[in-house]
């Protein structure tokens, strides 16, 4: 697994990087050799945020935690990732190479198998509008995201509200 580090307003020490690599090493067996992990560490007002995103083929796993200590936040993020992997172990079982997921991930608590249930289906009209108009529509409806037909690209896009108060735009791409 290739690991990329991004430090924002903080300098990462080698012992933290070694700790990340040691903790992610337990998860390496689940992912292919082409998997990429991005570790983002941010320091804001004595609060340290650790965010890990793992991309492997079409699967993306992401976890984030903010605590007063960087190592505590890292431990919490790894726990969240392990829970996500346990929850999706049926999907991952196809991708396992030599070991079972139960052997790779310690079971701290039993995670009930949840049935993914579609509870609502909604059709929306796709009139071409700009990204700015889509953000306004999203705010007016009170939703956290809004799908629209982008008048500039003639593609379906999604705008979404980020936790930091800014907005994001999802655009389709072919891998």
Short mmCIF file of C-alpha atoms in Angstrom, two decimals:
data_model
loop_
_atom_site.label_atom_id
_atom_site.label_comp_id
_atom_site.label_asym_id
_atom_site.label_seq_id
_atom_site.Cartn_x
_atom_site.Cartn_y
_atom_site.Cartn_z
CA UNK A 1 0.00 0.00 0.00
CA UNK A 2 1.35 3.40 -0.96
CA UNK A 3 1.00 5.95 1.85
CA UNK A 4 1.01 9.70 1.20
CA UNK A 5 1.26 12.19 4.06
CA UNK A 6 -0.17 15.71 4.06
CA UNK A 7 0.64 17.98 7.02
CA UNK A 8 -1.31 21.19 7.53
CA UNK A 9 0.06 23.64 10.11
CA UNK A 10 2.07 20.84 11.73
CA UNK A 11 5.32 18.97 11.17
CA UNK A 12 4.99 15.20 11.21
CA UNK A 13 7.61 13.29 13.17
CA UNK A 14 9.11 10.04 11.96
CA UNK A 15 7.71 8.12 14.95
CA UNK A 16 4.16 9.18 13.98
CA UNK A 17 4.74 8.01 10.38
CA UNK A 18 6.08 4.69 11.68
CA UNK A 19 3.01 4.32 13.89
CA UNK A 20 0.72 5.00 10.90
CA UNK A 21 2.54 2.43 8.79
CA UNK A 22 2.39 -0.15 11.59
CA UNK A 23 -1.36 0.39 12.13
CA UNK A 24 -2.15 0.35 8.38
CA UNK A 25 -0.02 -2.76 7.89
CA UNK A 26 -2.80 -4.80 9.53
CA UNK A 27 -5.19 -3.62 6.82
CA UNK A 28 -2.80 -4.13 3.88
CA UNK A 29 -3.80 -7.77 3.41
CA UNK A 30 -7.36 -6.74 2.65
CA UNK A 31 -6.46 -4.38 -0.16
CA UNK A 32 -4.62 -4.97 -3.43
CA UNK A 33 -1.03 -3.89 -4.01
CA UNK A 34 -2.26 -0.85 -5.94
CA UNK A 35 -4.15 0.57 -2.92
CA UNK A 36 -3.30 4.14 -1.96
CA UNK A 37 -3.71 5.66 1.49
CA UNK A 38 -3.65 9.40 2.12
CA UNK A 39 -3.05 10.56 5.68
CA UNK A 40 -3.92 14.21 6.34
CA UNK A 41 -2.96 15.73 9.69
CA UNK A 42 -4.21 19.21 10.60
CA UNK A 43 -3.49 21.31 13.69
CA UNK A 44 -6.06 23.95 14.68
CA UNK A 45 -6.21 25.62 18.09
CA UNK A 46 -4.57 22.74 20.01
CA UNK A 47 -6.88 20.23 18.30
CA UNK A 48 -5.33 17.71 15.97
CA UNK A 49 -7.32 16.16 13.16
CA UNK A 50 -6.22 12.94 11.47
CA UNK A 51 -7.98 11.89 8.27
CA UNK A 52 -7.20 8.68 6.39
CA UNK A 53 -8.57 7.91 2.94
CA UNK A 54 -7.87 4.53 1.37
CA UNK A 55 -8.56 4.07 -2.35
CA UNK A 56 -8.44 0.62 -3.90
CA UNK A 57 -9.88 0.06 -7.36
CA UNK A 58 -13.42 1.45 -7.09
CA UNK A 59 -13.64 1.25 -3.27
CA UNK A 60 -13.00 4.32 -1.10
CA UNK A 61 -12.81 4.20 2.68
CA UNK A 62 -12.47 7.39 4.71
CA UNK A 63 -12.34 8.17 8.40
CA UNK A 64 -11.60 11.34 10.35
CA UNK A 65 -11.13 12.14 14.04
CA UNK A 66 -10.22 15.28 15.99
CA UNK A 67 -8.61 15.05 19.41
CA UNK A 68 -6.08 16.88 21.53
CA UNK A 69 -3.36 14.31 20.76
CA UNK A 70 -2.37 13.21 17.26
CA UNK A 71 -1.78 9.57 18.29
CA UNK A 72 -5.20 9.32 19.97
CA UNK A 73 -6.85 10.68 16.82
CA UNK A 74 -4.91 8.13 14.74
CA UNK A 75 -6.09 5.25 16.96
CA UNK A 76 -9.70 6.43 16.66
CA UNK A 77 -9.43 6.70 12.86
CA UNK A 78 -8.01 3.17 12.57
CA UNK A 79 -10.85 1.86 14.76
CA UNK A 80 -13.41 3.58 12.51
CA UNK A 81 -11.79 2.09 9.39
CA UNK A 82 -11.80 -1.39 10.95
CA UNK A 83 -15.50 -1.03 11.79
CA UNK A 84 -16.25 0.03 8.20
CA UNK A 85 -14.33 -2.95 6.86
CA UNK A 86 -16.11 -5.38 9.20
CA UNK A 87 -19.47 -3.91 8.18
CA UNK A 88 -18.68 -4.40 4.50
CA UNK A 89 -16.90 -7.72 4.83
CA UNK A 90 -19.26 -9.45 2.41
CA UNK A 91 -18.24 -7.04 -0.32
CA UNK A 92 -14.62 -7.36 0.63
CA UNK A 93 -14.63 -11.17 0.78
CA UNK A 94 -14.34 -11.19 -3.00
CA UNK A 95 -11.19 -9.10 -2.79
CA UNK A 96 -9.36 -11.00 -0.08
CA UNK A 97 -6.22 -12.70 -1.26
CA UNK A 98 -5.07 -15.26 1.28
CA UNK A 99 -6.63 -14.62 4.69
CA UNK A 100 -10.13 -14.13 5.97
CA UNK A 101 -11.26 -10.74 7.17
CA UNK A 102 -12.08 -12.14 10.62
CA UNK A 103 -8.42 -13.11 11.08
CA UNK A 104 -7.18 -9.72 9.93
CA UNK A 105 -9.47 -7.51 11.98
CA UNK A 106 -9.80 -7.96 15.73
CA UNK A 107 -13.43 -8.21 16.77
CA UNK A 108 -13.89 -5.67 19.55
CA UNK A 109 -17.65 -5.77 19.23
CA UNK A 110 -20.06 -7.77 17.13
CA UNK A 111 -21.34 -5.73 14.23
CA UNK A 112 -24.77 -6.82 13.14
CA UNK A 113 -25.18 -7.53 9.47
CA UNK A 114 -27.44 -4.79 8.22
CA UNK A 115 -29.59 -5.14 5.18
CA UNK A 116 -29.12 -2.18 2.88
CA UNK A 117 -32.68 -1.04 2.36
CA UNK A 118 -33.75 1.54 -0.19
CA UNK A 119 -36.50 3.46 1.59
CA UNK A 120 -37.24 6.19 -0.90
CA UNK A 121 -36.90 6.79 -4.60
CA UNK A 122 -37.24 10.27 -6.02
CA UNK A 123 -37.13 11.57 -9.57
CA UNK A 124 -35.95 15.10 -10.19
CA UNK A 125 -36.18 17.21 -13.32
CA UNK A 126 -32.79 17.88 -14.87
CA UNK A 127 -32.88 21.33 -16.36
CA UNK A 128 -29.45 22.73 -17.24
CA UNK A 129 -28.30 25.17 -14.54
CA UNK A 130 -25.00 26.60 -13.32
CA UNK A 131 -23.11 25.43 -10.26
CA UNK A 132 -24.03 28.64 -8.41
CA UNK A 133 -27.72 28.09 -9.13
CA UNK A 134 -27.42 24.49 -7.91
CA UNK A 135 -25.92 25.66 -4.60
CA UNK A 136 -28.79 28.13 -4.18
CA UNK A 137 -31.33 25.37 -4.94
CA UNK A 138 -29.65 23.11 -2.39
CA UNK A 139 -29.80 25.80 0.28
CA UNK A 140 -33.43 26.56 -0.49
CA UNK A 141 -34.44 22.91 -0.17
CA UNK A 142 -32.42 22.49 3.05
CA UNK A 143 -30.57 19.43 1.73
CA UNK A 144 -26.88 18.69 2.15
CA UNK A 145 -26.47 17.83 -1.55
CA UNK A 146 -28.13 18.59 -4.88
CA UNK A 147 -27.90 16.76 -8.20
CA UNK A 148 -28.15 18.84 -11.38
CA UNK A 149 -27.36 19.00 -15.08
CA UNK A 150 -24.40 21.36 -15.44
CA UNK A 151 -25.12 23.89 -18.22
CA UNK A 152 -21.38 24.37 -18.84
CA UNK A 153 -20.46 20.69 -19.32
CA UNK A 154 -23.81 19.01 -20.11
CA UNK A 155 -23.00 16.38 -17.46
CA UNK A 156 -24.78 15.41 -14.29
CA UNK A 157 -22.99 16.90 -11.25
CA UNK A 158 -23.63 16.99 -7.51
CA UNK A 159 -22.94 19.93 -5.20
CA UNK A 160 -22.72 19.28 -1.48
CA UNK A 161 -22.29 21.20 1.76
CA UNK A 162 -19.02 20.44 3.55
CA UNK A 163 -18.62 20.33 7.33
CA UNK A 164 -16.36 23.40 7.19
CA UNK A 165 -19.15 25.52 5.67
CA UNK A 166 -17.75 25.46 2.12
CA UNK A 167 -19.21 23.60 -0.84
CA UNK A 168 -17.97 20.70 -2.94
CA UNK A 169 -18.70 19.62 -6.52
CA UNK A 170 -18.76 16.01 -7.73
CA UNK A 171 -18.14 15.53 -11.43
CA UNK A 172 -18.19 12.20 -13.27
CA UNK A 173 -14.97 10.75 -14.64
CA UNK A 174 -14.10 7.52 -16.38
CA UNK A 175 -11.18 5.54 -14.91
#
